[in-house]
Amino acid sequence: MLRTMFAMLIVLIGSFAASIATAETINVSDAHGGSVAAYSRRWKALAARGVDVRIVGKCQSACTVLLGYIPRSRICVTPAASFGFHLAHRTDATGMLWNAYASDIRGWINAHGGLSANFKWMSAPDTYRYFHRC
Protein backbone atom coordinates (compact mmCIF):
# COMPACT_ATOMS: atom_id res chain seq x y z
CA MET A 1 0.00 0.00 0.00
CA LEU A 2 2.77 2.43 0.95
CA ARG A 3 4.69 1.53 -2.19
CA THR A 4 1.60 2.24 -4.35
CA MET A 5 1.03 5.62 -2.71
CA PHE A 6 4.70 6.50 -3.19
CA ALA A 7 4.52 5.54 -6.88
CA MET A 8 1.38 7.65 -7.34
CA LEU A 9 3.11 10.59 -5.65
CA ILE A 10 6.09 10.28 -8.01
CA VAL A 11 3.76 10.26 -11.04
CA LEU A 12 1.87 13.29 -9.72
CA ILE A 13 5.06 15.26 -9.10
CA GLY A 14 6.41 14.29 -12.51
CA SER A 15 3.29 15.41 -14.33
CA PHE A 16 3.27 18.70 -12.39
CA ALA A 17 6.92 19.33 -13.27
CA ALA A 18 6.22 18.53 -16.93
CA SER A 19 3.34 21.00 -17.04
CA ILE A 20 5.56 23.75 -15.62
CA ALA A 21 8.36 22.97 -18.04
CA THR A 22 6.06 23.14 -21.05
CA ALA A 23 4.35 26.46 -20.28
CA GLU A 24 3.54 28.24 -23.51
CA THR A 25 5.25 31.59 -24.08
CA ILE A 26 3.73 34.25 -26.31
CA ASN A 27 6.07 36.90 -27.71
CA VAL A 28 4.58 40.35 -28.19
CA SER A 29 6.37 42.53 -30.69
CA ASP A 30 5.16 45.33 -32.91
CA ALA A 31 1.53 44.92 -31.77
CA HIS A 32 -0.16 48.09 -33.01
CA GLY A 33 -3.53 47.45 -31.47
CA GLY A 34 -6.97 47.30 -33.04
CA SER A 35 -10.23 46.23 -31.50
CA VAL A 36 -10.15 46.32 -27.68
CA ALA A 37 -12.93 43.70 -27.60
CA ALA A 38 -10.97 41.36 -29.90
CA TYR A 39 -7.77 41.78 -27.89
CA SER A 40 -9.75 41.20 -24.68
CA ARG A 41 -11.14 37.90 -26.00
CA ARG A 42 -7.68 36.81 -27.13
CA TRP A 43 -5.91 37.61 -23.86
CA LYS A 44 -8.71 36.15 -21.76
CA ALA A 45 -8.40 32.84 -23.63
CA LEU A 46 -4.61 32.86 -23.39
CA ALA A 47 -4.76 33.66 -19.67
CA ALA A 48 -7.08 30.68 -19.15
CA ARG A 49 -4.39 28.50 -20.76
CA GLY A 50 -1.79 29.88 -18.34
CA VAL A 51 0.54 31.32 -20.96
CA ASP A 52 3.62 33.36 -20.19
CA VAL A 53 4.04 36.61 -22.12
CA ARG A 54 7.36 38.05 -23.23
CA ILE A 55 7.20 41.67 -24.38
CA VAL A 56 10.00 42.00 -26.93
CA GLY A 57 8.87 45.15 -28.74
CA LYS A 58 5.94 47.53 -28.92
CA CYS A 59 2.61 46.69 -27.30
CA GLN A 60 0.43 49.67 -27.98
CA SER A 61 -3.18 50.69 -27.85
CA ALA A 62 -5.56 47.70 -27.55
CA CYS A 63 -2.62 45.35 -27.02
CA THR A 64 -2.13 46.84 -23.55
CA VAL A 65 -5.41 45.27 -22.39
CA LEU A 66 -3.32 42.14 -21.81
CA LEU A 67 -2.31 43.78 -18.52
CA GLY A 68 -5.81 43.08 -17.25
CA TYR A 69 -5.74 39.38 -18.08
CA ILE A 70 -2.20 38.08 -17.78
CA PRO A 71 -0.87 38.08 -14.21
CA ARG A 72 2.21 40.25 -13.82
CA SER A 73 4.13 37.22 -12.60
CA ARG A 74 3.67 35.76 -16.10
CA ILE A 75 4.84 38.86 -17.98
CA CYS A 76 8.47 39.67 -18.63
CA VAL A 77 10.01 42.53 -20.60
CA THR A 78 13.14 42.80 -22.70
CA PRO A 79 15.17 46.01 -23.12
CA ALA A 80 13.23 46.72 -26.35
CA ALA A 81 9.82 46.34 -24.69
CA SER A 82 7.46 49.31 -24.60
CA PHE A 83 3.81 49.93 -23.82
CA GLY A 84 1.91 52.65 -25.66
CA PHE A 85 -1.12 54.01 -23.80
CA HIS A 86 -3.69 56.40 -25.28
CA LEU A 87 -7.40 57.17 -25.45
CA ALA A 88 -9.32 54.68 -27.56
CA HIS A 89 -11.55 55.92 -30.34
CA ARG A 90 -14.62 54.84 -28.37
CA THR A 91 -15.30 55.89 -24.78
CA ASP A 92 -16.38 52.39 -23.74
CA ALA A 93 -13.15 50.95 -25.15
CA THR A 94 -11.12 53.52 -23.20
CA GLY A 95 -12.95 52.37 -20.08
CA MET A 96 -12.09 48.74 -20.81
CA LEU A 97 -8.43 49.65 -21.20
CA TRP A 98 -8.31 51.86 -18.11
CA ASN A 99 -9.98 49.20 -15.98
CA ALA A 100 -7.47 46.62 -17.22
CA TYR A 101 -4.56 48.56 -15.75
CA ALA A 102 -3.48 48.05 -12.16
CA SER A 103 -3.46 51.15 -9.97
CA ASP A 104 0.33 51.56 -10.19
CA ILE A 105 0.20 51.50 -14.00
CA ARG A 106 -2.64 54.06 -13.91
CA GLY A 107 -0.47 56.13 -11.59
CA TRP A 108 2.39 56.02 -14.09
CA ILE A 109 0.03 57.08 -16.90
CA ASN A 110 -1.38 59.94 -14.80
CA ALA A 111 2.12 61.07 -13.80
CA HIS A 112 2.90 61.34 -17.52
CA GLY A 113 -0.11 63.49 -18.38
CA GLY A 114 -2.93 60.94 -18.36
CA LEU A 115 -4.56 59.27 -21.31
CA SER A 116 -4.84 61.49 -24.35
CA ALA A 117 -4.99 61.14 -28.11
CA ASN A 118 -1.18 60.98 -28.13
CA PHE A 119 0.67 57.91 -26.94
CA LYS A 120 2.35 57.80 -23.55
CA TRP A 121 5.25 55.37 -23.99
CA MET A 122 6.48 53.31 -21.08
CA SER A 123 9.84 51.73 -21.84
CA ALA A 124 13.02 50.82 -19.96
CA PRO A 125 13.92 51.68 -17.28
CA ASP A 126 10.28 52.30 -16.26
CA THR A 127 9.14 48.89 -17.49
CA TYR A 128 11.62 47.27 -15.10
CA ARG A 129 9.84 48.88 -12.15
CA TYR A 130 6.59 47.14 -13.03
CA PHE A 131 7.62 43.89 -14.77
CA HIS A 132 10.49 41.47 -14.39
CA ARG A 133 13.17 41.25 -17.05
CA CYS A 134 13.23 38.29 -19.39
GROMACS .gro file of N, CA and C in nm:
model
  402
    1MET      N    1   0.083  -0.120   0.000
    1MET     CA    2   0.000   0.000   0.000
    1MET      C    3   0.087   0.125   0.000
    2LEU      N    4   0.187   0.128   0.088
    2LEU     CA    5   0.277   0.243   0.095
    2LEU      C    6   0.354   0.260  -0.035
    3ARG      N    7   0.395   0.149  -0.093
    3ARG     CA    8   0.469   0.153  -0.219
    3ARG      C    9   0.380   0.211  -0.331
    4THR      N   10   0.253   0.173  -0.334
    4THR     CA   11   0.160   0.224  -0.435
    4THR      C   12   0.138   0.373  -0.419
    5MET      N   13   0.122   0.419  -0.296
    5MET     CA   14   0.103   0.562  -0.271
    5MET      C   15   0.228   0.640  -0.311
    6PHE      N   16   0.346   0.584  -0.282
    6PHE     CA   17   0.470   0.650  -0.319
    6PHE      C   18   0.482   0.661  -0.471
    7ALA      N   19   0.446   0.554  -0.541
    7ALA     CA   20   0.452   0.554  -0.688
    7ALA      C   21   0.355   0.657  -0.745
    8MET      N   22   0.236   0.667  -0.687
    8MET     CA   23   0.138   0.765  -0.734
    8MET      C   24   0.189   0.908  -0.709
    9LEU      N   25   0.255   0.929  -0.597
    9LEU     CA   26   0.311   1.059  -0.565
    9LEU      C   27   0.419   1.098  -0.666
   10ILE      N   28   0.502   1.003  -0.702
   10ILE     CA   29   0.609   1.028  -0.801
   10ILE      C   30   0.547   1.066  -0.935
   11VAL      N   31   0.443   0.995  -0.977
   11VAL     CA   32   0.376   1.026  -1.104
   11VAL      C   33   0.313   1.165  -1.099
   12LEU      N   34   0.249   1.198  -0.988
   12LEU     CA   35   0.187   1.329  -0.972
   12LEU      C   36   0.290   1.441  -0.979
   13ILE      N   37   0.399   1.426  -0.908
   13ILE     CA   38   0.506   1.526  -0.910
   13ILE      C   39   0.566   1.538  -1.049
   14GLY      N   40   0.586   1.427  -1.116
   14GLY     CA   41   0.641   1.429  -1.251
   14GLY      C   42   0.551   1.500  -1.349
   15SER      N   43   0.420   1.474  -1.340
   15SER     CA   44   0.329   1.541  -1.433
   15SER      C   45   0.319   1.690  -1.404
   16PHE      N   46   0.327   1.728  -1.275
   16PHE     CA   47   0.327   1.870  -1.239
   16PHE      C   48   0.451   1.939  -1.294
   17ALA      N   49   0.566   1.876  -1.277
   17ALA     CA   50   0.692   1.933  -1.327
   17ALA      C   51   0.689   1.946  -1.479
   18ALA      N   52   0.631   1.848  -1.546
   18ALA     CA   53   0.622   1.853  -1.693
   18ALA      C   54   0.532   1.967  -1.737
   19SER      N   55   0.423   1.992  -1.665
   19SER     CA   56   0.334   2.100  -1.704
   19SER      C   57   0.401   2.235  -1.685
   20ILE      N   58   0.483   2.250  -1.582
   20ILE     CA   59   0.556   2.375  -1.562
   20ILE      C   60   0.659   2.394  -1.672
   21ALA      N   61   0.729   2.288  -1.705
   21ALA     CA   62   0.836   2.297  -1.804
   21ALA      C   63   0.783   2.328  -1.944
   22THR      N   64   0.658   2.294  -1.971
   22THR     CA   65   0.606   2.314  -2.105
   22THR      C   66   0.511   2.433  -2.114
   23ALA      N   67   0.522   2.528  -2.022
   23ALA     CA   68   0.435   2.646  -2.028
   23ALA      C   69   0.457   2.718  -2.161
   24GLU      N   70   0.349   2.755  -2.224
   24GLU     CA   71   0.354   2.824  -2.351
   24GLU      C   72   0.395   2.969  -2.330
   25THR      N   73   0.483   3.019  -2.415
   25THR     CA   74   0.525   3.159  -2.408
   25THR      C   75   0.484   3.230  -2.536
   26ILE      N   76   0.416   3.342  -2.519
   26ILE     CA   77   0.373   3.425  -2.631
   26ILE      C   78   0.466   3.546  -2.637
   27ASN      N   79   0.526   3.570  -2.752
   27ASN     CA   80   0.607   3.690  -2.771
   27ASN      C   81   0.520   3.801  -2.828
   28VAL      N   82   0.532   3.919  -2.769
   28VAL     CA   83   0.458   4.035  -2.819
   28VAL      C   84   0.561   4.133  -2.874
   29SER      N   85   0.545   4.164  -3.002
   29SER     CA   86   0.637   4.253  -3.069
   29SER      C   87   0.563   4.325  -3.180
   30ASP      N   88   0.575   4.455  -3.184
   30ASP     CA   89   0.516   4.533  -3.291
   30ASP      C   90   0.364   4.514  -3.300
   31ALA      N   91   0.298   4.506  -3.182
   31ALA     CA   92   0.153   4.492  -3.177
   31ALA      C   93   0.091   4.631  -3.174
   32HIS      N   94   0.034   4.672  -3.285
   32HIS     CA   95  -0.016   4.809  -3.301
   32HIS      C   96  -0.157   4.831  -3.250
   33GLY      N   97  -0.220   4.728  -3.201
   33GLY     CA   98  -0.353   4.745  -3.147
   33GLY      C   99  -0.461   4.709  -3.247
   34GLY      N  100  -0.579   4.763  -3.224
   34GLY     CA  101  -0.697   4.730  -3.304
   34GLY      C  102  -0.818   4.732  -3.215
   35SER      N  103  -0.901   4.632  -3.228
   35SER     CA  104  -1.023   4.623  -3.150
   35SER      C  105  -0.994   4.582  -3.006
   36VAL      N  106  -1.035   4.665  -2.910
   36VAL     CA  107  -1.015   4.632  -2.768
   36VAL      C  108  -1.091   4.504  -2.735
   37ALA      N  109  -1.213   4.490  -2.788
   37ALA     CA  110  -1.293   4.370  -2.760
   37ALA      C  111  -1.223   4.244  -2.813
   38ALA      N  112  -1.166   4.252  -2.933
   38ALA     CA  113  -1.097   4.136  -2.990
   38ALA      C  114  -0.972   4.102  -2.909
   39TYR      N  115  -0.896   4.203  -2.872
   39TYR     CA  116  -0.777   4.178  -2.789
   39TYR      C  117  -0.818   4.121  -2.654
   40SER      N  118  -0.927   4.171  -2.597
   40SER     CA  119  -0.975   4.120  -2.468
   40SER      C  120  -1.008   3.972  -2.477
   41ARG      N  121  -1.081   3.933  -2.582
   41ARG     CA  122  -1.114   3.790  -2.600
   41ARG      C  123  -0.988   3.706  -2.614
   42ARG      N  124  -0.892   3.755  -2.690
   42ARG     CA  125  -0.768   3.681  -2.713
   42ARG      C  126  -0.691   3.661  -2.582
   43TRP      N  127  -0.670   3.770  -2.509
   43TRP     CA  128  -0.591   3.761  -2.386
   43TRP      C  129  -0.663   3.684  -2.277
   44LYS      N  130  -0.794   3.692  -2.273
   44LYS     CA  131  -0.871   3.615  -2.176
   44LYS      C  132  -0.852   3.465  -2.201
   45ALA      N  133  -0.859   3.425  -2.327
   45ALA     CA  134  -0.840   3.284  -2.363
   45ALA      C  135  -0.697   3.239  -2.333
   46LEU      N  136  -0.600   3.322  -2.365
   46LEU     CA  137  -0.461   3.286  -2.339
   46LEU      C  138  -0.434   3.278  -2.189
   47ALA      N  139  -0.493   3.369  -2.113
   47ALA     CA  140  -0.476   3.366  -1.967
   47ALA      C  141  -0.534   3.237  -1.909
   48ALA      N  142  -0.647   3.193  -1.963
   48ALA     CA  143  -0.708   3.068  -1.915
   48ALA      C  144  -0.617   2.948  -1.942
   49ARG      N  145  -0.535   2.958  -2.045
   49ARG     CA  146  -0.439   2.850  -2.076
   49ARG      C  147  -0.312   2.861  -1.992
   50GLY      N  148  -0.297   2.972  -1.919
   50GLY     CA  149  -0.179   2.988  -1.834
   50GLY      C  150  -0.052   3.024  -1.907
   51VAL      N  151  -0.065   3.097  -2.017
   51VAL     CA  152   0.054   3.132  -2.096
   51VAL      C  153   0.142   3.232  -2.022
   52ASP      N  154   0.267   3.232  -2.059
   52ASP     CA  155   0.362   3.336  -2.019
   52ASP      C  156   0.371   3.432  -2.136
   53VAL      N  157   0.396   3.559  -2.106
   53VAL     CA  158   0.404   3.661  -2.212
   53VAL      C  159   0.538   3.732  -2.201
   54ARG      N  160   0.607   3.737  -2.314
   54ARG     CA  161   0.736   3.805  -2.323
   54ARG      C  162   0.716   3.925  -2.415
   55ILE      N  163   0.732   4.045  -2.359
   55ILE     CA  164   0.720   4.167  -2.438
   55ILE      C  165   0.858   4.196  -2.495
   56VAL      N  166   0.870   4.185  -2.628
   56VAL     CA  167   1.000   4.200  -2.693
   56VAL      C  168   1.004   4.322  -2.785
   57GLY      N  169   0.895   4.396  -2.790
   57GLY     CA  170   0.887   4.515  -2.874
   57GLY      C  171   0.769   4.599  -2.829
   58LYS      N  172   0.706   4.664  -2.925
   58LYS     CA  173   0.594   4.753  -2.892
   58LYS      C  174   0.465   4.674  -2.866
   59CYS      N  175   0.397   4.714  -2.760
   59CYS     CA  176   0.261   4.669  -2.730
   59CYS      C  177   0.183   4.797  -2.708
   60GLN      N  178   0.108   4.837  -2.808
   60GLN     CA  179   0.043   4.967  -2.798
   60GLN      C  180  -0.107   4.955  -2.817
   61SER      N  181  -0.175   5.056  -2.769
   61SER     CA  182  -0.318   5.069  -2.785
   61SER      C  183  -0.391   4.949  -2.727
   62ALA      N  184  -0.475   4.882  -2.805
   62ALA     CA  185  -0.556   4.770  -2.755
   62ALA      C  186  -0.471   4.655  -2.703
   63CYS      N  187  -0.350   4.641  -2.751
   63CYS     CA  188  -0.262   4.535  -2.702
   63CYS      C  189  -0.242   4.543  -2.551
   64THR      N  190  -0.242   4.666  -2.498
   64THR     CA  191  -0.213   4.684  -2.355
   64THR      C  192  -0.321   4.626  -2.265
   65VAL      N  193  -0.436   4.587  -2.320
   65VAL     CA  194  -0.541   4.527  -2.239
   65VAL      C  195  -0.493   4.393  -2.181
   66LEU      N  196  -0.388   4.338  -2.236
   66LEU     CA  197  -0.332   4.214  -2.181
   66LEU      C  198  -0.297   4.230  -2.033
   67LEU      N  199  -0.267   4.353  -1.992
   67LEU     CA  200  -0.231   4.378  -1.852
   67LEU      C  201  -0.345   4.348  -1.757
   68GLY      N  202  -0.467   4.342  -1.808
   68GLY     CA  203  -0.581   4.308  -1.725
   68GLY      C  204  -0.611   4.160  -1.719
   69TYR      N  205  -0.546   4.082  -1.801
   69TYR     CA  206  -0.574   3.938  -1.808
   69TYR      C  207  -0.456   3.851  -1.767
   70ILE      N  208  -0.338   3.889  -1.806
   70ILE     CA  209  -0.220   3.808  -1.778
   70ILE      C  210  -0.161   3.855  -1.645
   71PRO      N  211  -0.146   3.766  -1.549
   71PRO     CA  212  -0.087   3.808  -1.421
   71PRO      C  213   0.055   3.862  -1.442
   72ARG      N  214   0.089   3.962  -1.368
   72ARG     CA  215   0.221   4.025  -1.382
   72ARG      C  216   0.335   3.924  -1.364
   73SER      N  217   0.311   3.824  -1.282
   73SER     CA  218   0.413   3.722  -1.260
   73SER      C  219   0.440   3.641  -1.387
   74ARG      N  220   0.352   3.649  -1.485
   74ARG     CA  221   0.367   3.576  -1.610
   74ARG      C  222   0.410   3.666  -1.726
   75ILE      N  223   0.441   3.791  -1.696
   75ILE     CA  224   0.484   3.886  -1.798
   75ILE      C  225   0.630   3.924  -1.771
   76CYS      N  226   0.710   3.916  -1.875
   76CYS     CA  227   0.847   3.967  -1.863
   76CYS      C  228   0.872   4.063  -1.979
   77VAL      N  229   0.969   4.152  -1.959
   77VAL     CA  230   1.001   4.253  -2.060
   77VAL      C  231   1.150   4.246  -2.096
   78THR      N  232   1.176   4.271  -2.222
   78THR     CA  233   1.314   4.280  -2.270
   78THR      C  234   1.352   4.428  -2.275
   79PRO      N  235   1.478   4.459  -2.301
   79PRO     CA  236   1.517   4.601  -2.312
   79PRO      C  237   1.442   4.676  -2.421
   80ALA      N  238   1.396   4.607  -2.524
   80ALA     CA  239   1.323   4.672  -2.635
   80ALA      C  240   1.174   4.684  -2.609
   81ALA      N  241   1.125   4.633  -2.498
   81ALA     CA  242   0.982   4.634  -2.469
   81ALA      C  243   0.931   4.775  -2.443
   82SER      N  244   0.811   4.804  -2.491
   82SER     CA  245   0.746   4.931  -2.460
   82SER      C  246   0.595   4.913  -2.467
   83PHE      N  247   0.527   4.990  -2.384
   83PHE     CA  248   0.381   4.993  -2.382
   83PHE      C  249   0.336   5.132  -2.425
   84GLY      N  250   0.244   5.138  -2.519
   84GLY     CA  251   0.191   5.265  -2.566
   84GLY      C  252   0.046   5.280  -2.522
   85PHE      N  253   0.021   5.376  -2.434
   85PHE     CA  254  -0.112   5.401  -2.380
   85PHE      C  255  -0.171   5.527  -2.442
   86HIS      N  256  -0.299   5.522  -2.477
   86HIS     CA  257  -0.369   5.640  -2.528
   86HIS      C  258  -0.518   5.620  -2.516
   87LEU      N  259  -0.594   5.726  -2.542
   87LEU     CA  260  -0.740   5.717  -2.545
   87LEU      C  261  -0.781   5.632  -2.665
   88ALA      N  262  -0.877   5.544  -2.644
   88ALA     CA  263  -0.932   5.468  -2.756
   88ALA      C  264  -1.027   5.558  -2.835
   89HIS      N  265  -1.063   5.513  -2.951
   89HIS     CA  266  -1.155   5.592  -3.034
   89HIS      C  267  -1.295   5.596  -2.974
   90ARG      N  268  -1.330   5.491  -2.901
   90ARG     CA  269  -1.462   5.484  -2.837
   90ARG      C  270  -1.446   5.495  -2.686
   91THR      N  271  -1.535   5.569  -2.622
   91THR     CA  272  -1.530   5.589  -2.478
   91THR      C  273  -1.538   5.458  -2.401
   92ASP      N  274  -1.626   5.366  -2.445
   92ASP     CA  275  -1.638   5.239  -2.374
   92ASP      C  276  -1.510   5.157  -2.385
   93ALA      N  277  -1.442   5.166  -2.498
   93ALA     CA  278  -1.315   5.095  -2.515
   93ALA      C  279  -1.206   5.156  -2.426
   94THR      N  280  -1.206   5.288  -2.412
   94THR     CA  281  -1.112   5.352  -2.320
   94THR      C  282  -1.136   5.303  -2.179
   95GLY      N  283  -1.262   5.290  -2.141
   95GLY     CA  284  -1.295   5.237  -2.008
   95GLY      C  285  -1.246   5.096  -1.988
   96MET      N  286  -1.259   5.012  -2.090
   96MET     CA  287  -1.209   4.874  -2.081
   96MET      C  288  -1.058   4.874  -2.060
   97LEU      N  289  -0.988   4.958  -2.135
   97LEU     CA  290  -0.843   4.965  -2.120
   97LEU      C  291  -0.807   5.015  -1.981
   98TRP      N  292  -0.865   5.126  -1.940
   98TRP     CA  293  -0.831   5.186  -1.811
   98TRP      C  294  -0.855   5.088  -1.697
   99ASN      N  295  -0.966   5.017  -1.703
   99ASN     CA  296  -0.998   4.920  -1.598
   99ASN      C  297  -0.906   4.798  -1.600
  100ALA      N  298  -0.841   4.774  -1.712
  100ALA     CA  299  -0.747   4.662  -1.722
  100ALA      C  300  -0.615   4.692  -1.651
  101TYR      N  301  -0.585   4.819  -1.633
  101TYR     CA  302  -0.456   4.856  -1.575
  101TYR      C  303  -0.463   4.856  -1.423
  102ALA      N  304  -0.360   4.802  -1.362
  102ALA     CA  305  -0.348   4.805  -1.216
  102ALA      C  306  -0.327   4.950  -1.172
  103SER      N  307  -0.353   4.977  -1.047
  103SER     CA  308  -0.346   5.115  -0.997
  103SER      C  309  -0.207   5.176  -1.015
  104ASP      N  310  -0.100   5.098  -1.002
  104ASP     CA  311   0.033   5.156  -1.019
  104ASP      C  312   0.060   5.193  -1.165
  105ILE      N  313   0.005   5.116  -1.258
  105ILE     CA  314   0.020   5.150  -1.400
  105ILE      C  315  -0.062   5.276  -1.430
  106ARG      N  316  -0.183   5.285  -1.375
  106ARG     CA  317  -0.264   5.406  -1.391
  106ARG      C  318  -0.191   5.527  -1.333
  107GLY      N  319  -0.124   5.505  -1.220
  107GLY     CA  320  -0.047   5.613  -1.159
  107GLY      C  321   0.065   5.661  -1.251
  108TRP      N  322   0.133   5.565  -1.315
  108TRP     CA  323   0.239   5.602  -1.409
  108TRP      C  324   0.179   5.684  -1.524
  109ILE      N  325   0.067   5.637  -1.578
  109ILE     CA  326   0.003   5.708  -1.690
  109ILE      C  327  -0.035   5.850  -1.646
  110ASN      N  328  -0.097   5.862  -1.530
  110ASN     CA  329  -0.138   5.994  -1.480
  110ASN      C  330  -0.018   6.084  -1.456
  111ALA      N  331   0.091   6.028  -1.405
  111ALA     CA  332   0.212   6.107  -1.380
  111ALA      C  333   0.275   6.156  -1.510
  112HIS      N  334   0.238   6.094  -1.622
  112HIS     CA  335   0.290   6.134  -1.752
  112HIS      C  336   0.184   6.206  -1.836
  113GLY      N  337   0.087   6.266  -1.769
  113GLY     CA  338  -0.011   6.349  -1.838
  113GLY      C  339  -0.146   6.285  -1.861
  114GLY      N  340  -0.163   6.160  -1.819
  114GLY     CA  341  -0.293   6.094  -1.836
  114GLY      C  342  -0.315   6.047  -1.979
  115LEU      N  343  -0.423   5.974  -1.996
  115LEU     CA  344  -0.456   5.927  -2.131
  115LEU      C  345  -0.497   6.045  -2.218
  116SER      N  346  -0.448   6.045  -2.338
  116SER     CA  347  -0.484   6.149  -2.435
  116SER      C  348  -0.481   6.085  -2.573
  117ALA      N  349  -0.505   6.166  -2.674
  117ALA     CA  350  -0.499   6.114  -2.811
  117ALA      C  351  -0.358   6.072  -2.849
  118ASN      N  352  -0.257   6.132  -2.785
  118ASN     CA  353  -0.118   6.098  -2.813
  118ASN      C  354  -0.071   5.987  -2.721
  119PHE      N  355   0.015   5.902  -2.772
  119PHE     CA  356   0.067   5.791  -2.694
  119PHE      C  357   0.155   5.839  -2.578
  120LYS      N  358   0.142   5.770  -2.468
  120LYS     CA  359   0.235   5.780  -2.355
  120LYS      C  360   0.313   5.650  -2.359
  121TRP      N  361   0.443   5.657  -2.383
  121TRP     CA  362   0.525   5.537  -2.399
  121TRP      C  363   0.597   5.502  -2.270
  122MET      N  364   0.574   5.383  -2.222
  122MET     CA  365   0.648   5.331  -2.108
  122MET      C  366   0.750   5.232  -2.163
  123SER      N  367   0.877   5.262  -2.140
  123SER     CA  368   0.984   5.173  -2.184
  123SER      C  369   1.088   5.166  -2.073
  124ALA      N  370   1.197   5.094  -2.097
  124ALA     CA  371   1.302   5.082  -1.996
  124ALA      C  372   1.358   5.221  -1.968
  125PRO      N  373   1.389   5.254  -1.847
  125PRO     CA  374   1.392   5.168  -1.728
  125PRO      C  375   1.258   5.157  -1.655
  126ASP      N  376   1.157   5.235  -1.696
  126ASP     CA  377   1.028   5.230  -1.626
  126ASP      C  378   0.966   5.091  -1.628
  127THR      N  379   0.975   5.022  -1.742
  127THR     CA  380   0.914   4.889  -1.749
  127THR      C  381   0.971   4.796  -1.644
  128TYR      N  382   1.099   4.814  -1.609
  128TYR     CA  383   1.162   4.727  -1.510
  128TYR      C  384   1.108   4.750  -1.369
  129ARG      N  385   1.045   4.862  -1.346
  129ARG     CA  386   0.984   4.888  -1.215
  129ARG      C  387   0.854   4.811  -1.198
  130TYR      N  388   0.791   4.777  -1.309
  130TYR     CA  389   0.659   4.714  -1.303
  130TYR      C  390   0.658   4.567  -1.346
  131PHE      N  391   0.758   4.526  -1.423
  131PHE     CA  392   0.762   4.389  -1.477
  131PHE      C  393   0.904   4.335  -1.463
  132HIS      N  394   0.914   4.203  -1.451
  132HIS     CA  395   1.049   4.147  -1.439
  132HIS      C  396   1.111   4.133  -1.578
  133ARG      N  397   1.242   4.137  -1.579
  133ARG     CA  398   1.317   4.125  -1.705
  133ARG      C  399   1.318   3.980  -1.750
  134CYS      N  400   1.317   3.964  -1.882
  134CYS     CA  401   1.323   3.829  -1.939
  134CYS      C  402   1.466   3.777  -1.931
   0.00000   0.00000   0.00000
